[in-house]
Short mmCIF file of C-alpha atoms in Angstrom, two decimals:
data_model
loop_
_atom_site.label_atom_id
_atom_site.label_comp_id
_atom_site.label_asym_id
_atom_site.label_seq_id
_atom_site.Cartn_x
_atom_site.Cartn_y
_atom_site.Cartn_z
CA UNK A 105 -19.43 12.24 -19.50
CA UNK A 106 -18.93 12.86 -15.82
CA UNK A 107 -15.46 14.11 -14.94
CA UNK A 108 -13.78 12.14 -12.14
CA UNK A 109 -10.55 13.62 -10.80
CA UNK A 110 -8.09 11.10 -9.35
CA UNK A 111 -5.50 12.65 -7.02
CA UNK A 112 -2.42 10.83 -5.73
CA UNK A 113 1.22 11.46 -4.88
CA UNK A 114 3.01 8.31 -3.69
CA UNK A 115 3.92 4.96 -5.21
CA UNK A 116 1.45 2.92 -3.12
CA UNK A 117 -1.34 5.32 -4.09
CA UNK A 118 -0.38 5.04 -7.76
CA UNK A 119 -0.43 1.23 -7.63
CA UNK A 120 -3.87 1.17 -6.03
CA UNK A 121 -5.29 3.91 -8.24
CA UNK A 122 -4.12 2.27 -11.48
CA UNK A 123 -6.91 -0.38 -11.68
CA UNK A 124 -9.53 2.29 -10.99
CA UNK A 125 -8.07 4.63 -13.60
CA UNK A 126 -8.19 1.80 -16.14
CA UNK A 127 -11.81 1.09 -15.23
CA UNK A 128 -12.68 4.78 -15.58
CA UNK A 129 -10.97 4.90 -18.98
CA UNK A 130 -13.07 1.93 -20.09
CA UNK A 131 -16.31 3.54 -18.90
CA UNK A 132 -18.80 5.06 -21.31
CA UNK A 133 -20.09 7.53 -18.70
CA UNK A 134 -17.00 8.50 -16.67
CA UNK A 135 -13.80 10.26 -17.72
CA UNK A 136 -10.71 10.33 -15.47
CA UNK A 137 -8.62 13.44 -14.84
CA UNK A 138 -5.36 12.22 -13.31
CA UNK A 139 -3.60 14.64 -10.96
CA UNK A 140 -0.20 13.97 -9.38
CA UNK A 141 1.01 15.86 -6.33
CA UNK A 142 4.53 14.50 -6.83
CA UNK A 143 5.07 13.40 -3.25
CA UNK A 144 7.19 10.37 -4.32
CA UNK A 145 8.36 11.59 -7.73
CA UNK A 146 10.80 8.95 -8.98
CA UNK A 147 9.06 5.87 -7.59
CA UNK A 148 5.62 7.09 -8.67
CA UNK A 149 6.78 7.76 -12.23
CA UNK A 150 7.91 4.12 -12.45
CA UNK A 151 4.42 2.92 -11.52
CA UNK A 152 2.72 5.29 -13.95
CA UNK A 153 4.94 4.02 -16.75
CA UNK A 154 4.33 0.37 -15.82
CA UNK A 155 0.56 0.76 -15.98
CA UNK A 156 0.60 3.14 -18.95
CA UNK A 157 -0.78 6.11 -17.02
CA UNK A 158 0.13 9.69 -17.90
CA UNK A 159 -1.03 12.28 -15.35
CA UNK A 160 -2.99 15.14 -16.87
CA UNK A 161 -1.68 17.57 -14.27
CA UNK A 162 1.32 17.66 -11.94
CA UNK A 163 1.09 19.93 -8.90
CA UNK A 164 4.83 19.56 -8.13
CA UNK A 165 4.28 20.30 -4.46
CA UNK A 166 7.06 18.18 -3.00
CA UNK A 167 10.69 19.12 -2.45
CA UNK A 168 13.40 17.18 -0.58
CA UNK A 169 13.38 17.80 3.14
CA UNK A 170 9.83 19.14 3.19
CA UNK A 171 7.98 18.58 6.45
CA UNK A 172 4.48 17.15 6.56
CA UNK A 173 3.20 20.61 7.45
CA UNK A 174 4.95 22.18 4.45
CA UNK A 175 3.65 19.46 2.15
CA UNK A 176 0.10 19.91 3.42
CA UNK A 177 0.30 23.67 2.97
CA UNK A 178 1.53 23.32 -0.63
CA UNK A 179 -1.24 20.88 -1.54
CA UNK A 180 -3.87 23.13 0.01
CA UNK A 181 -2.45 26.04 -1.97
CA UNK A 182 -2.14 24.33 -5.37
CA UNK A 183 -5.02 21.84 -5.59
CA UNK A 184 -7.83 24.44 -5.32
CA UNK A 185 -6.52 26.09 -8.50
CA UNK A 186 -7.01 22.82 -10.37
CA UNK A 187 -10.43 22.23 -8.83
CA UNK A 188 -11.56 25.69 -9.93
CA UNK A 189 -10.17 25.26 -13.44
CA UNK A 190 -11.36 21.70 -14.17
CA UNK A 191 -14.54 21.62 -12.04
CA UNK A 192 -14.70 17.81 -11.62
CA UNK A 193 -17.95 16.08 -10.69
CA UNK A 194 -16.13 14.01 -8.05
CA UNK A 195 -12.60 13.58 -6.71
CA UNK A 196 -11.06 10.25 -5.70
CA UNK A 197 -8.38 9.96 -3.03
CA UNK A 198 -6.79 6.72 -1.91
CA UNK A 199 -5.58 5.41 1.42
CA UNK A 200 -3.99 7.44 4.16
CA UNK A 201 -1.28 9.82 2.95
CA UNK A 202 -1.04 13.56 3.52
CA UNK A 203 -2.39 13.99 -0.02
CA UNK A 204 -5.56 12.14 1.02
CA UNK A 205 -6.38 14.25 4.06
CA UNK A 206 -5.59 17.62 2.53
CA UNK A 207 -7.15 16.91 -0.88
CA UNK A 208 -10.34 15.74 0.83
CA UNK A 209 -10.55 18.94 2.85
CA UNK A 210 -9.91 21.08 -0.24
CA UNK A 211 -12.69 19.29 -2.15
CA UNK A 212 -15.07 19.70 0.77
CA UNK A 213 -14.39 23.45 0.78
CA UNK A 214 -15.25 23.49 -2.95
CA UNK A 215 -18.43 21.43 -2.46
CA UNK A 216 -17.09 18.61 -4.64
CA UNK A 217 -17.98 15.02 -3.62
CA UNK A 218 -15.02 13.09 -2.22
CA UNK A 219 -14.63 9.38 -2.99
CA UNK A 220 -12.30 7.57 -0.58
CA UNK A 221 -10.75 4.42 -2.04
CA UNK A 222 -9.58 1.98 0.65
CA UNK A 223 -11.84 3.56 3.26
CA UNK A 224 -12.43 2.32 6.78
CA UNK A 225 -9.01 1.02 7.79
CA UNK A 226 -8.39 1.67 11.48
CA UNK A 227 -5.59 0.74 13.87
CA UNK A 228 -7.36 2.23 16.89
CA UNK A 229 -4.29 4.33 17.77
CA UNK A 230 -4.22 7.88 16.40
CA UNK A 231 -0.41 7.94 16.73
CA UNK A 232 0.29 4.58 15.07
CA UNK A 233 0.76 4.47 12.21
CA UNK A 234 1.68 8.16 12.16
CA UNK A 235 0.34 10.21 10.45
CA UNK A 236 -1.69 7.69 8.45
CA UNK A 237 -4.34 6.89 11.07
CA UNK A 238 -5.21 10.57 11.45
CA UNK A 239 -5.12 11.18 7.69
CA UNK A 240 -7.69 8.51 6.85
CA UNK A 241 -9.98 9.48 9.72
CA UNK A 242 -9.87 13.14 8.67
CA UNK A 243 -10.69 12.23 5.07
CA UNK A 244 -13.52 9.99 6.21
CA UNK A 245 -15.35 12.87 7.84
CA UNK A 246 -15.91 14.66 4.51
CA UNK A 247 -16.29 11.66 2.18
CA UNK A 248 -19.40 11.24 0.02
CA UNK A 249 -18.62 7.64 -1.03
CA UNK A 250 -16.53 5.23 1.04
CA UNK A 251 -15.06 2.39 -1.05
CA UNK A 252 -14.20 -0.13 1.66
CA UNK A 253 -11.88 -3.04 0.81
CA UNK A 254 -13.46 -5.51 3.27
CA UNK A 255 -16.54 -6.00 5.42
CA UNK A 256 -14.43 -5.29 8.49
CA UNK A 257 -13.41 -1.88 7.16
CA UNK A 258 -17.07 -1.21 6.35
CA UNK A 259 -18.02 -2.13 9.91
CA UNK A 260 -15.40 0.31 11.23
CA UNK A 261 -17.12 3.09 9.30
CA UNK A 262 -20.58 2.12 10.50
CA UNK A 263 -19.36 2.18 14.11
CA UNK A 264 -18.26 5.76 13.52
CA UNK A 265 -21.77 6.70 12.44
CA UNK A 266 -21.25 6.68 8.66
CA UNK A 267 -24.46 6.14 6.67
CA UNK A 268 -24.41 2.56 5.23
CA UNK A 269 -25.88 3.90 2.00
CA UNK A 270 -22.62 5.69 1.16
CA UNK A 271 -20.38 2.68 1.87
CA UNK A 272 -19.59 -0.01 -0.71
CA UNK A 273 -17.37 -3.07 -0.15
CA UNK A 274 -15.32 -3.39 -3.34
CA UNK A 275 -12.21 -5.37 -2.37
CA UNK A 276 -8.75 -3.87 -2.58
CA UNK A 277 -7.46 -2.61 -5.93
CA UNK A 278 -3.94 -3.66 -4.93
CA UNK A 279 -4.99 -7.24 -5.72
CA UNK A 280 -6.14 -6.20 -9.21
CA UNK A 281 -2.73 -4.60 -9.80
CA UNK A 282 -0.90 -7.58 -8.32
CA UNK A 283 -2.70 -10.18 -10.43
CA UNK A 284 -1.87 -8.33 -13.64
CA UNK A 285 1.74 -7.58 -12.70
CA UNK A 286 2.52 -11.10 -11.49
CA UNK A 287 1.64 -12.42 -14.96
CA UNK A 288 4.01 -10.05 -16.79
CA UNK A 289 7.64 -10.65 -17.71
CA UNK A 290 9.94 -8.40 -15.69
CA UNK A 291 13.57 -7.48 -16.38
CA UNK A 292 15.52 -6.67 -13.22
CA UNK A 293 17.85 -3.67 -13.39
CA UNK A 294 20.15 -4.95 -10.61
CA UNK A 295 21.98 -8.12 -11.76
CA UNK A 296 22.20 -9.32 -8.15
CA UNK A 297 18.41 -9.27 -7.93
CA UNK A 298 18.11 -10.98 -11.32
CA UNK A 299 20.37 -13.75 -10.01
CA UNK A 300 17.90 -14.52 -7.22
CA UNK A 301 15.76 -16.40 -9.74
CA UNK A 302 18.42 -19.12 -9.79
CA UNK A 303 19.19 -18.95 -6.07
CA UNK A 304 19.02 -22.34 -4.35
CA UNK A 305 19.05 -20.86 -0.85
CA UNK A 306 15.82 -19.68 0.71
CA UNK A 307 15.15 -15.95 0.45
CA UNK A 308 13.85 -13.74 3.26
CA UNK A 309 12.66 -10.34 2.05
CA UNK A 310 12.85 -7.38 4.45
CA UNK A 311 11.17 -4.00 4.02
CA UNK A 312 10.98 -1.35 6.72
CA UNK A 313 10.39 2.39 6.57
CA UNK A 314 7.66 3.40 9.05
CA UNK A 315 8.24 6.63 10.95
CA UNK A 316 7.25 4.94 14.21
CA UNK A 317 10.03 2.39 13.66
CA UNK A 318 12.81 4.96 13.25
CA UNK A 319 15.44 5.00 15.98
CA UNK A 320 15.80 2.11 18.38
CA UNK A 321 13.02 -0.06 16.82
CA UNK A 322 14.85 0.14 13.47
CA UNK A 323 18.13 -0.82 15.11
CA UNK A 324 16.45 -3.79 16.83
CA UNK A 325 15.13 -4.95 13.46
CA UNK A 326 18.59 -4.60 11.96
CA UNK A 327 20.22 -6.53 14.79
CA UNK A 328 17.68 -9.34 14.40
CA UNK A 329 18.35 -9.73 10.68
CA UNK A 330 22.10 -9.57 11.27
CA UNK A 331 21.83 -12.33 13.88
CA UNK A 332 19.73 -14.46 11.56
CA UNK A 333 22.16 -13.94 8.69
CA UNK A 334 25.10 -14.97 10.86
CA UNK A 335 23.31 -18.10 12.07
CA UNK A 336 21.92 -19.08 8.66
CA UNK A 337 24.47 -18.93 5.84
CA UNK A 338 22.03 -21.12 3.86
CA UNK A 339 19.54 -18.23 3.70
CA UNK A 340 19.71 -14.98 1.69
CA UNK A 341 18.24 -11.83 3.22
CA UNK A 342 17.20 -9.18 0.68
CA UNK A 343 16.74 -5.57 1.80
CA UNK A 344 15.65 -2.92 -0.72
CA UNK A 345 16.79 0.12 1.29
CA UNK A 346 14.23 2.91 1.52
CA UNK A 347 15.34 6.33 0.25
CA UNK A 348 14.81 7.89 3.68
CA UNK A 349 18.37 8.61 4.90
CA UNK A 350 17.30 7.99 8.50
CA UNK A 351 16.36 4.40 7.62
CA UNK A 352 19.72 3.85 5.96
CA UNK A 353 21.71 5.43 8.78
CA UNK A 354 20.04 3.21 11.38
CA UNK A 355 20.14 -0.14 9.66
CA UNK A 356 22.82 -0.39 6.95
CA UNK A 357 25.85 -0.35 9.29
CA UNK A 358 24.44 -3.45 10.99
CA UNK A 359 24.43 -5.35 7.69
CA UNK A 360 27.92 -4.44 6.50
CA UNK A 361 29.72 -7.62 7.59
CA UNK A 362 27.22 -10.16 6.26
CA UNK A 363 27.72 -11.55 2.76
CA UNK A 364 24.27 -13.15 2.71
CA UNK A 365 22.45 -9.85 3.24
CA UNK A 366 21.80 -8.30 -0.16
CA UNK A 367 21.17 -4.57 0.14
CA UNK A 368 19.86 -2.89 -2.99
CA UNK A 369 18.22 0.35 -4.06
CA UNK A 370 14.41 0.53 -3.89
CA UNK A 371 12.90 -1.76 -6.50
CA UNK A 372 10.30 -0.49 -8.89
CA UNK A 373 6.80 -1.85 -8.37
CA UNK A 374 6.95 -4.67 -10.91
CA UNK A 375 10.37 -5.82 -9.74
CA UNK A 376 9.22 -5.81 -6.13
CA UNK A 377 6.18 -7.97 -6.93
CA UNK A 378 8.41 -10.53 -8.59
CA UNK A 379 10.91 -10.51 -5.70
CA UNK A 380 7.98 -11.24 -3.41
CA UNK A 381 7.22 -14.23 -5.63
CA UNK A 382 10.80 -15.47 -5.15
CA UNK A 383 10.82 -14.98 -1.37
CA UNK A 384 10.23 -17.80 1.09
CA UNK A 385 8.88 -15.40 3.71
CA UNK A 386 8.63 -11.65 4.22
CA UNK A 387 9.47 -9.33 7.12
CA UNK A 388 7.80 -5.95 6.74
CA UNK A 389 6.16 -2.93 8.33
CA UNK A 390 4.42 -2.09 5.04
CA UNK A 391 0.65 -2.10 4.77
CA UNK A 392 0.68 -2.88 1.06
CA UNK A 393 2.88 -5.94 1.51
CA UNK A 394 0.45 -7.28 4.11
CA UNK A 395 -2.19 -7.19 1.36
CA UNK A 396 -0.10 -8.44 -1.56
CA UNK A 397 1.96 -11.28 -0.15
CA UNK A 398 -0.97 -13.53 0.85
CA UNK A 399 -2.07 -13.64 -2.79
CA UNK A 400 1.39 -14.94 -3.63
CA UNK A 401 1.31 -17.59 -0.90
CA UNK A 402 3.98 -15.94 1.23
CA UNK A 403 3.87 -15.80 5.05
CA UNK A 404 4.27 -12.26 6.39
CA UNK A 405 5.76 -11.29 9.75
CA UNK A 406 4.72 -7.71 10.51
CA UNK A 407 7.25 -5.53 12.31
CA UNK A 408 4.64 -3.50 14.14
CA UNK A 409 2.67 -3.70 17.38
CA UNK A 410 -0.68 -3.11 15.68
CA UNK A 411 -2.19 -3.11 12.23
CA UNK A 412 -5.12 -1.53 10.46
CA UNK A 413 -5.31 -4.69 8.35
CA UNK A 414 -6.41 -7.36 10.85
CA UNK A 415 -8.21 -9.43 8.22
CA UNK A 416 -5.00 -11.19 7.18
CA UNK A 417 -4.04 -11.72 10.82
CA UNK A 418 -7.42 -13.36 11.40
CA UNK A 419 -6.99 -15.44 8.22
CA UNK A 420 -3.63 -16.70 9.48
CA UNK A 421 -1.40 -15.51 6.65
CA UNK A 422 0.01 -12.51 8.55
CA UNK A 423 1.42 -12.37 12.09
CA UNK A 424 2.16 -9.29 14.18
CA UNK A 425 5.52 -9.71 15.91
CA UNK A 426 6.61 -6.20 16.96
CA UNK A 427 10.20 -4.99 16.80
CA UNK A 428 12.11 -6.71 19.60
CA UNK A 429 15.22 -8.47 18.35
CA UNK A 430 14.55 -11.70 20.22
CA UNK A 431 10.97 -12.01 19.00
CA UNK A 432 11.91 -11.38 15.38
CA UNK A 433 14.65 -14.01 15.47
CA UNK A 434 12.37 -16.55 17.15
CA UNK A 435 9.48 -16.07 14.71
CA UNK A 436 11.70 -16.32 11.64
CA UNK A 437 13.34 -19.44 13.06
CA UNK A 438 9.94 -21.10 13.46
CA UNK A 439 8.93 -20.44 9.85
CA UNK A 440 12.28 -21.59 8.50
CA UNK A 441 12.39 -24.74 10.64
CA UNK A 442 8.77 -25.90 11.00
CA UNK A 443 7.15 -26.96 7.69
CA UNK A 444 3.71 -27.35 9.29
CA UNK A 445 3.64 -23.77 10.57
CA UNK A 446 4.92 -22.51 7.24
CA UNK A 447 2.28 -24.43 5.29
CA UNK A 448 -0.53 -23.13 7.50
CA UNK A 449 0.48 -19.52 6.86
CA UNK A 450 1.32 -19.87 3.17
CA UNK A 451 -1.96 -21.56 2.20
CA UNK A 452 -4.33 -19.23 4.07
CA UNK A 453 -7.01 -17.44 2.02
CA UNK A 454 -6.29 -13.82 1.07
CA UNK A 455 -9.20 -11.74 2.42
CA UNK A 456 -8.46 -8.61 0.41
CA UNK A 457 -9.80 -9.05 -3.08
CA UNK A 458 -10.58 -11.01 -6.23
CA UNK A 459 -9.20 -8.72 -8.94
CA UNK A 460 -12.44 -6.82 -9.64
CA UNK A 461 -12.10 -3.95 -7.17
CA UNK A 462 -11.36 -1.38 -9.88
CA UNK A 463 -14.52 -2.25 -11.79
CA UNK A 464 -16.65 -2.25 -8.63
CA UNK A 465 -15.24 1.13 -7.64
CA UNK A 466 -15.98 2.70 -11.02
CA UNK A 467 -19.53 1.34 -10.91
CA UNK A 468 -20.09 2.77 -7.42
CA UNK A 469 -18.81 6.17 -8.56
CA UNK A 470 -21.16 6.05 -11.55
CA UNK A 471 -24.06 5.42 -9.16
CA UNK A 472 -22.95 8.33 -6.94
CA UNK A 473 -23.10 10.59 -10.00
CA UNK A 474 -26.46 9.15 -11.16
CA UNK A 475 -25.12 7.60 -14.36
CA UNK A 476 -24.94 3.93 -13.40
CA UNK A 477 -25.48 1.26 -10.76
CA UNK A 478 -23.22 -0.58 -8.35
CA UNK A 479 -21.97 -4.11 -8.92
CA UNK A 480 -22.49 -6.80 -6.26
CA UNK A 481 -20.13 -6.22 -3.36
CA UNK A 482 -16.92 -8.16 -2.76
CA UNK A 483 -17.40 -11.23 -0.57
CA UNK A 484 -14.29 -13.11 0.54
CA UNK A 485 -16.38 -16.29 0.78
CA UNK A 486 -17.51 -15.89 -2.82
CA UNK A 487 -21.19 -15.85 -1.90
#
């Protein structure tokens, strides 16, 4: 059995790694070694429990208030010990976090093949999103197998001179996780969230946490939602407040006087999927939500000026609207008031996956390690 180490530290990474870990566990030639860096401890533990995953090792590198530099230094100090002890045949990293960039470099120094899940996403701006764009580009330079979610992400890699032979289009594992989770029965811990299932008013879901949106952009977002709430008592606005105190300081005071803005603690993964199902539309700066919501038939207005996920924009299910108060209010008004525009966005085809990305990824890793062959690549057209 080939030993495949899977390294992750945040909730989004855990969600997207879960289908691959399950596929590795089902393999007759690959064995997963699950390593947590503990970057998002509480939220990541919820995901692990939901998918029945128990990390084999916990690096415990994160502490409250740690800077990105301190986090990177701790990972680079602790991960090599595990690599030396376990000697994996390959190491999988996912996405664009600090864990991804630093773990990839550590593996390269140890001459261990790096597999990058969700490879090839590019915004074209090294500073936005920050530090994610730099993280994924750094990891890409030392990757032995690029598992690209779409043909567009593959093309990004080829333009950077990556050998096509080490790129495989597998779809996005977030869709695998979403399909399974959406079919499960979920019990909400917050009774106010549970009550949304019987809510007759339309629900607008808001999530925002990006570093580049802190400060005035965050306040503009808050003012827009406050204006919308005041003008639309027939609509409920739901805001799971990110743990980052800077997010809360900027935005929560703006919501204090509005009874139809429901502020709650961060939802666990399964709860959040089911709140997305209840929502009429979604306002977000999250990359994962841009991928998930189209599969649930929900229009997404992205609170950013650019995105590394243009496929959904091209498909028509996602729209970039930036962070100006006036633009946000205007775009939400259109979706709430114009059924034709809403229908066009909510019925667009999701370009990100078909639920088999985990299996395709495991097969591609088996081929990399000379113990299997790849599956046919993901094709959004189904060809």
